[in-house]
Each structure stands twice: as C-alpha cells, then as structure tokens.
C-alpha cells in the first residue's frame, strides 16, 4: 500500500526481520488502503466495489473507522489536505480496478492458480467472480492474516474461490511455505505484487522476482505496482509539507503513523519492467497518473508533483521459465 506520502529520502523505521500486527508498521498500510477502498465504495458511482473494506477497517477501532468514512470533517478547513486525500482515494480505486481487470483476463485465459503476495486486507477471494476450481493463495505476516480471518469469519463472509492463507514473511523461504499449502509450480499462475515493492530493499525485490520466475510455468502472468526514484521530486520544501500534513493527520485521528519511514528508497533499485523483460517475461506498463486520467480520475495539475510515482505493470511468460 502507498498512501499519499513522500517516499524519497525518508529515514527508515524498518529493521531486518521486523514483524507487525495489523495496526503496526507495514500492517497499518493495509488498513490505510482498505480505508480508501471503503471510501470509494461509498461513492454514488464507484469505480470499484469492495463491500468488505469498511468491515475490515472498522474492526481495527474508531480512528480507522473515521479514516474509512465519507465524513471528511476530520480534515478541518484544510482544502489542500482534503483534495490530496481524495486524490489518494482516486489512486487506490484506479490501482484496484487495474489489477481486478488483470485477474479477470487471467481467468478468461484459463489460469486457476492465484497468488497474492503481501495480501494484506485484499478481499478479491471474496468479491471477484472466480471460475470453478480457482485456488487463491494469500501470503502475509501471521498476525495480519489472523486479524483478517477472524474478522471475516465473525461476519460470515464466504470466499468465492478455494482460499488458502500462507502465514510467512516474504523475506523468508516463502516458496516452501507456498508449496506446503498446495501450490503447483507446473500449473500457470497469476501473481500479484500490489503495494509491496517499496517495502522491500532493492536486493529483496530482485530475490522476489527470481523466486516468482522460478515458480512460474509457461503461461503464467505477473502484475506489479512499481515505484520509481526521482531526486527532482525530493525537495526539502516538499518533504516539509508532507511532514506537516502527516502530523495533522496524526493529531486529528490519533494515529501515530509515519508511512514514509516504512519504505526503502534505493536509488539503485532495478526497474521492474526491465528486470522482467531480461528474465523471459513480456511486460506492458502504464504510469499510474496516465491510468488515472484514462479512467476519469485525473490528478489536478497543481498536485502532480505529489502524486504517487508509480507504474502499473502486467507481464506474461510464454516460454520455459526455469
């Protein structure tokens, strides 16, 4: 998940082997994204519908419930903050729409094995219409999946696919855990790395792609949300503005969060599309801002410099993968 915070030149609060609950560290970013999906769903003509988002977010407590609400009074009279909040909602709606369409195309192509890497509070196993025989694997931290499972079970939610949760840290041997859950590396897979790469160091991103490629049979597909480093965007004035807005959100909602400190900003990080193309994948990508404009959610001209610097990417694997 990426909320509207600057991810450049931030002092990281991360450490090797760190873990988290749903309201802590990277876990809280899953709540933030779900809150924005809930906000989009409440609109008169939403781009996407996620009827489970508000349910999941509200289970984390009143401050999160407020963040997911269409009542924006907590933003006060800061019109710029309000516009940025709505831009963030629009981005998450567009991102979700992009990957929903990716999975629909994969299903039409006959793929019945789905892997959500760092699934967080993703509800696609419940809200998308999967063909019979589809298995959806959700990988994430144990406490994040436990919160999600308990909340959905308490409300009688029923998955529309064979949903299998795999409690594992993606920095560990997650391929072994995935195989143990029944994953078949001989069958084509549709993978998703949404809101994940910026929370991995550059070398961990490479290892992730290497492992995905090693596990992918011909015909597999991969969708990625990639982020690019742009030093020209990282002005001190811009960082100061973001720190100020972050502080106001903390004060208004009593959420002591610093999302920018959770990311890894590695200037030498491999370009996702280039890496995949060099390793047998055939990628196709679009800048996040262009996809927003295409879907009728353009970024206001005066906010372009604070829009998420992302690329939405889909790739397919035709030949031998190993």
Short mmCIF file of C-alpha atoms in Angstrom, two decimals:
data_model
loop_
_atom_site.label_atom_id
_atom_site.label_comp_id
_atom_site.label_asym_id
_atom_site.label_seq_id
_atom_site.Cartn_x
_atom_site.Cartn_y
_atom_site.Cartn_z
CA UNK A 1 0.00 0.00 0.00
CA UNK A 2 1.17 3.52 -0.67
CA UNK A 3 -0.71 6.40 0.86
CA UNK A 4 -0.03 9.94 -0.29
CA UNK A 5 3.29 10.43 1.47
CA UNK A 6 6.71 11.17 0.06
CA UNK A 7 8.83 8.04 -0.16
CA UNK A 8 12.05 9.80 -1.06
CA UNK A 9 14.94 10.30 1.35
CA UNK A 10 12.93 9.18 4.38
CA UNK A 11 14.71 7.74 7.39
CA UNK A 12 13.54 4.14 7.50
CA UNK A 13 11.99 2.76 10.67
CA UNK A 14 12.46 -0.76 9.33
CA UNK A 15 14.87 -3.40 10.57
CA UNK A 16 15.89 -6.85 9.41
CA UNK A 17 13.34 -9.45 10.45
CA UNK A 18 10.82 -6.91 11.79
CA UNK A 19 7.20 -8.07 12.11
CA UNK A 20 3.91 -6.36 12.79
CA UNK A 21 0.27 -6.58 13.77
CA UNK A 22 -2.47 -5.07 11.61
CA UNK A 23 -2.28 -1.66 13.31
CA UNK A 24 1.52 -1.54 13.41
CA UNK A 25 4.24 -0.65 10.92
CA UNK A 26 3.57 -2.04 7.43
CA UNK A 27 0.44 -3.78 8.72
CA UNK A 28 -1.21 -0.39 9.16
CA UNK A 29 -0.69 0.38 5.49
CA UNK A 30 -3.14 -2.44 4.67
CA UNK A 31 -5.72 -0.67 6.80
CA UNK A 32 -4.99 2.61 5.04
CA UNK A 33 -5.54 1.10 1.60
CA UNK A 34 -8.71 -0.70 2.70
CA UNK A 35 -9.99 2.59 4.15
CA UNK A 36 -9.60 4.22 0.75
CA UNK A 37 -11.35 1.31 -0.96
CA UNK A 38 -14.18 1.71 1.53
CA UNK A 39 -14.34 5.44 0.79
CA UNK A 40 -14.51 4.75 -2.95
CA UNK A 41 -17.20 2.10 -2.47
CA UNK A 42 -19.38 4.61 -0.64
CA UNK A 43 -19.42 6.96 -3.66
CA UNK A 44 -22.58 7.24 -5.83
CA UNK A 45 -20.83 5.79 -8.89
CA UNK A 46 -17.74 3.96 -7.63
CA UNK A 47 -15.02 2.73 -9.94
CA UNK A 48 -14.66 -0.41 -7.82
CA UNK A 49 -16.75 -2.02 -5.11
CA UNK A 50 -15.25 -3.63 -2.04
CA UNK A 51 -18.04 -4.38 0.41
CA UNK A 52 -15.55 -5.97 2.83
CA UNK A 53 -13.24 -2.97 3.14
CA UNK A 54 -15.22 -0.97 5.70
CA UNK A 55 -15.95 -4.12 7.69
CA UNK A 56 -12.24 -4.91 7.98
CA UNK A 57 -11.11 -1.37 8.71
CA UNK A 58 -13.76 -0.67 11.34
CA UNK A 59 -12.71 -3.81 13.21
CA UNK A 60 -9.39 -2.07 13.95
CA UNK A 61 -11.03 0.68 16.02
CA UNK A 62 -12.71 4.11 15.86
CA UNK A 63 -9.80 6.10 14.36
CA UNK A 64 -9.61 3.72 11.43
CA UNK A 65 -13.38 3.78 11.06
CA UNK A 66 -13.18 7.56 10.71
CA UNK A 67 -10.46 7.26 8.09
CA UNK A 68 -12.72 4.95 6.05
CA UNK A 69 -15.75 7.21 6.38
CA UNK A 70 -17.06 9.57 3.73
CA UNK A 71 -17.27 12.18 6.52
CA UNK A 72 -14.13 14.23 5.96
CA UNK A 73 -14.71 16.68 8.79
CA UNK A 74 -11.55 15.40 10.48
CA UNK A 75 -9.59 17.24 7.80
CA UNK A 76 -10.93 20.54 9.09
CA UNK A 77 -10.74 23.55 6.79
CA UNK A 78 -7.52 22.46 5.07
CA UNK A 79 -8.76 22.38 1.49
CA UNK A 80 -5.43 21.19 0.09
CA UNK A 81 -5.37 18.28 2.53
CA UNK A 82 -8.92 17.38 1.52
CA UNK A 83 -8.03 17.42 -2.18
CA UNK A 84 -4.95 15.28 -1.57
CA UNK A 85 -7.00 12.81 0.46
CA UNK A 86 -9.48 12.46 -2.39
CA UNK A 87 -6.64 12.12 -4.89
CA UNK A 88 -5.30 9.27 -2.78
CA UNK A 89 -8.74 7.63 -2.82
CA UNK A 90 -8.85 8.00 -6.60
CA UNK A 91 -5.42 6.44 -7.00
CA UNK A 92 -6.33 3.41 -4.89
CA UNK A 93 -9.58 2.98 -6.84
CA UNK A 94 -7.70 3.11 -10.16
CA UNK A 95 -5.00 0.75 -8.92
CA UNK A 96 -7.60 -1.73 -7.68
CA UNK A 97 -9.50 -1.51 -10.96
CA UNK A 98 -6.31 -2.17 -12.95
CA UNK A 99 -5.50 -5.35 -11.03
CA UNK A 100 -9.11 -6.54 -10.94
CA UNK A 101 -9.12 -6.43 -14.75
CA UNK A 102 -5.80 -8.27 -14.77
CA UNK A 103 -7.32 -11.14 -12.80
CA UNK A 104 -10.43 -11.21 -14.98
CA UNK A 105 -8.20 -11.59 -18.06
CA UNK A 106 -6.15 -14.32 -16.36
CA UNK A 107 -9.33 -16.23 -15.54
CA UNK A 108 -10.54 -15.96 -19.14
CA UNK A 109 -7.18 -17.38 -20.22
CA UNK A 110 -7.79 -20.46 -18.09
CA UNK A 111 -5.50 -19.69 -15.15
CA UNK A 112 -6.87 -21.19 -11.96
CA UNK A 113 -3.97 -20.60 -9.57
CA UNK A 114 -3.72 -17.13 -7.98
CA UNK A 115 -1.02 -15.87 -5.60
CA UNK A 116 -1.41 -12.60 -3.69
CA UNK A 117 1.98 -11.59 -2.28
CA UNK A 118 1.64 -9.48 0.89
CA UNK A 119 -2.14 -9.85 0.58
CA UNK A 120 -2.96 -7.56 3.50
CA UNK A 121 -6.71 -6.89 3.58
CA UNK A 122 -7.21 -7.72 -0.11
CA UNK A 123 -10.73 -9.19 -0.45
CA UNK A 124 -10.53 -10.41 -4.04
CA UNK A 125 -11.05 -14.03 -2.96
CA UNK A 126 -14.47 -12.89 -1.71
CA UNK A 127 -15.60 -10.17 -4.09
CA UNK A 128 -14.44 -11.31 -7.55
CA UNK A 129 -16.34 -13.95 -9.54
CA UNK A 130 -13.78 -16.73 -9.86
CA UNK A 131 -14.31 -19.72 -12.18
CA UNK A 132 -14.85 -23.11 -10.55
CA UNK A 133 -11.61 -24.72 -9.46
CA UNK A 134 -9.75 -21.47 -8.75
CA UNK A 135 -7.35 -21.51 -5.80
CA UNK A 136 -6.32 -18.18 -4.26
CA UNK A 137 -3.21 -18.21 -2.07
CA UNK A 138 -2.78 -15.23 0.27
CA UNK A 139 0.69 -14.67 1.71
CA UNK A 140 1.34 -12.26 4.57
CA UNK A 141 2.53 -11.87 8.15
CA UNK A 142 0.81 -14.28 10.60
CA UNK A 143 -0.84 -11.60 12.73
CA UNK A 144 -2.16 -9.73 9.70
CA UNK A 145 -3.80 -12.86 8.30
CA UNK A 146 -5.15 -13.80 11.73
CA UNK A 147 -6.89 -10.42 12.06
CA UNK A 148 -8.33 -10.74 8.58
CA UNK A 149 -9.50 -14.32 9.05
CA UNK A 150 -11.12 -13.65 12.43
CA UNK A 151 -12.93 -10.56 11.17
CA UNK A 152 -14.28 -12.16 8.01
CA UNK A 153 -15.32 -15.34 9.81
CA UNK A 154 -17.12 -13.35 12.50
CA UNK A 155 -19.25 -11.74 9.80
CA UNK A 156 -19.97 -14.95 7.92
CA UNK A 157 -18.03 -13.98 4.78
CA UNK A 158 -17.73 -16.78 2.23
CA UNK A 159 -14.93 -16.88 -0.34
CA UNK A 160 -15.80 -17.39 -4.00
CA UNK A 161 -12.69 -19.50 -4.56
CA UNK A 162 -10.63 -22.05 -2.65
CA UNK A 163 -8.85 -19.50 -0.43
CA UNK A 164 -5.65 -20.69 1.28
CA UNK A 165 -3.73 -18.41 3.62
CA UNK A 166 0.03 -18.80 3.95
CA UNK A 167 1.43 -17.12 7.06
CA UNK A 168 5.01 -16.25 6.13
CA UNK A 169 7.40 -13.33 5.88
CA UNK A 170 8.31 -12.67 2.24
CA UNK A 171 11.92 -12.23 3.31
CA UNK A 172 11.95 -15.89 4.41
CA UNK A 173 11.53 -19.11 2.41
CA UNK A 174 8.01 -18.36 1.26
CA UNK A 175 8.21 -20.69 -1.80
CA UNK A 176 8.49 -23.67 0.55
CA UNK A 177 5.52 -22.47 2.58
CA UNK A 178 3.53 -21.90 -0.61
CA UNK A 179 4.27 -25.40 -1.88
CA UNK A 180 3.29 -26.83 1.51
CA UNK A 181 -0.12 -25.15 1.08
CA UNK A 182 -0.62 -27.00 -2.20
CA UNK A 183 0.88 -24.70 -4.82
CA UNK A 184 1.61 -26.46 -8.11
CA UNK A 185 4.60 -24.98 -9.93
CA UNK A 186 3.66 -26.96 -13.06
CA UNK A 187 0.42 -25.01 -13.47
CA UNK A 188 0.23 -21.46 -14.81
CA UNK A 189 -0.11 -18.86 -12.07
CA UNK A 190 -1.38 -15.29 -11.89
CA UNK A 191 0.81 -13.45 -9.38
CA UNK A 192 0.19 -10.06 -7.80
CA UNK A 193 2.68 -7.77 -6.03
CA UNK A 194 0.46 -4.79 -5.20
CA UNK A 195 1.71 -2.13 -2.78
CA UNK A 196 4.70 -4.30 -1.92
CA UNK A 197 7.93 -3.40 -3.68
CA UNK A 198 8.60 -0.12 -1.87
CA UNK A 199 8.56 -2.03 1.44
CA UNK A 200 11.37 -4.31 0.24
CA UNK A 201 15.06 -3.41 -0.06
CA UNK A 202 16.37 -3.47 -3.63
CA UNK A 203 18.07 -6.85 -3.24
CA UNK A 204 14.91 -8.35 -1.71
CA UNK A 205 12.92 -7.13 -4.72
CA UNK A 206 15.34 -8.97 -7.00
CA UNK A 207 15.02 -12.15 -4.92
CA UNK A 208 11.24 -11.87 -5.03
CA UNK A 209 11.25 -11.68 -8.83
CA UNK A 210 13.76 -14.52 -9.06
CA UNK A 211 11.58 -16.76 -6.91
CA UNK A 212 8.42 -15.87 -8.82
CA UNK A 213 10.16 -16.67 -12.10
CA UNK A 214 11.49 -19.98 -10.77
CA UNK A 215 7.98 -21.00 -9.66
CA UNK A 216 6.21 -19.90 -12.84
CA UNK A 217 5.13 -22.36 -15.51
CA UNK A 218 4.78 -21.16 -19.12
CA UNK A 219 1.57 -19.19 -19.47
CA UNK A 220 1.94 -17.57 -16.06
CA UNK A 221 1.23 -13.89 -15.53
CA UNK A 222 2.52 -11.29 -13.11
CA UNK A 223 1.12 -7.90 -12.10
CA UNK A 224 3.20 -5.38 -10.20
CA UNK A 225 2.88 -1.90 -8.76
CA UNK A 226 6.35 -0.42 -9.16
CA UNK A 227 7.70 2.86 -7.82
CA UNK A 228 10.44 5.00 -9.26
CA UNK A 229 13.02 7.17 -7.58
CA UNK A 230 13.04 10.76 -8.77
CA UNK A 231 15.50 13.03 -6.92
CA UNK A 232 13.96 16.11 -8.52
CA UNK A 233 10.73 15.44 -6.62
CA UNK A 234 12.51 15.29 -3.27
CA UNK A 235 12.82 18.95 -2.45
CA UNK A 236 13.15 19.99 1.17
CA UNK A 237 10.05 22.16 0.80
CA UNK A 238 8.03 19.18 -0.43
CA UNK A 239 9.25 16.94 2.39
CA UNK A 240 8.42 19.66 4.92
CA UNK A 241 4.89 19.93 3.53
CA UNK A 242 4.40 16.19 3.85
CA UNK A 243 5.73 16.11 7.40
CA UNK A 244 3.30 18.87 8.32
CA UNK A 245 0.32 17.08 6.77
CA UNK A 246 1.33 13.78 8.36
CA UNK A 247 1.45 15.46 11.76
CA UNK A 248 -2.01 16.92 11.26
CA UNK A 249 -3.44 13.52 10.36
CA UNK A 250 -1.87 12.01 13.45
CA UNK A 251 -3.38 14.75 15.61
CA UNK A 252 -6.84 14.52 14.03
CA UNK A 253 -7.21 10.73 14.12
CA UNK A 254 -4.85 9.79 16.94
CA UNK A 255 -2.98 7.51 14.56
CA UNK A 256 0.73 7.63 15.28
CA UNK A 257 1.88 6.56 11.83
CA UNK A 258 4.74 7.60 9.60
CA UNK A 259 4.26 5.76 6.33
CA UNK A 260 7.24 7.31 4.58
CA UNK A 261 9.58 5.87 7.21
CA UNK A 262 8.42 2.34 6.35
CA UNK A 263 9.71 2.33 2.79
CA UNK A 264 13.10 1.60 1.29
CA UNK A 265 14.36 4.24 -1.09
CA UNK A 266 17.19 2.62 -3.03
CA UNK A 267 18.42 4.69 -5.99
CA UNK A 268 19.98 1.56 -7.50
CA UNK A 269 16.75 -0.44 -7.37
CA UNK A 270 16.18 -2.39 -10.59
CA UNK A 271 13.44 -1.12 -12.87
CA UNK A 272 10.74 -3.78 -12.58
CA UNK A 273 9.84 -3.82 -16.27
CA UNK A 274 13.46 -4.00 -17.38
CA UNK A 275 14.26 -6.80 -14.92
CA UNK A 276 11.28 -8.87 -16.03
CA UNK A 277 12.00 -8.34 -19.74
CA UNK A 278 15.57 -9.54 -19.19
CA UNK A 279 14.35 -12.71 -17.49
CA UNK A 280 11.86 -14.05 -20.01
CA UNK A 281 8.75 -12.03 -19.16
CA UNK A 282 6.88 -9.80 -21.60
CA UNK A 283 5.80 -6.69 -19.69
CA UNK A 284 3.31 -3.99 -20.53
CA UNK A 285 3.01 -0.95 -18.29
CA UNK A 286 1.33 2.40 -17.77
CA UNK A 287 2.21 5.27 -15.41
CA UNK A 288 -0.27 5.48 -12.56
CA UNK A 289 -1.16 9.07 -13.39
CA UNK A 290 -1.95 8.13 -17.00
CA UNK A 291 -4.26 5.33 -15.90
CA UNK A 292 -5.98 7.75 -13.54
CA UNK A 293 -6.61 10.15 -16.40
CA UNK A 294 -7.83 7.36 -18.68
CA UNK A 295 -10.42 6.30 -16.11
CA UNK A 296 -11.68 9.81 -15.49
CA UNK A 297 -9.80 10.42 -12.26
CA UNK A 298 -7.05 12.79 -13.43
CA UNK A 299 -4.59 14.24 -10.95
CA UNK A 300 -5.13 18.02 -10.61
CA UNK A 301 -2.33 19.90 -12.35
CA UNK A 302 -1.23 21.63 -9.16
CA UNK A 303 -0.92 18.26 -7.36
CA UNK A 304 1.07 16.36 -9.98
CA UNK A 305 4.30 16.79 -8.03
CA UNK A 306 2.80 14.98 -5.03
CA UNK A 307 1.05 12.14 -6.89
CA UNK A 308 2.24 8.59 -6.27
CA UNK A 309 5.28 7.98 -8.54
CA UNK A 310 4.08 4.57 -9.65
CA UNK A 311 3.91 2.35 -12.69
CA UNK A 312 1.22 -0.31 -13.06
CA UNK A 313 2.64 -3.31 -14.87
CA UNK A 314 1.39 -6.61 -16.26
CA UNK A 315 3.61 -9.30 -17.74
CA UNK A 316 3.23 -12.77 -19.20
CA UNK A 317 5.58 -15.71 -19.59
CA UNK A 318 5.42 -17.61 -22.88
CA UNK A 319 8.44 -19.89 -22.92
CA UNK A 320 10.24 -22.10 -20.43
CA UNK A 321 10.63 -20.32 -17.11
CA UNK A 322 13.34 -22.40 -15.44
#
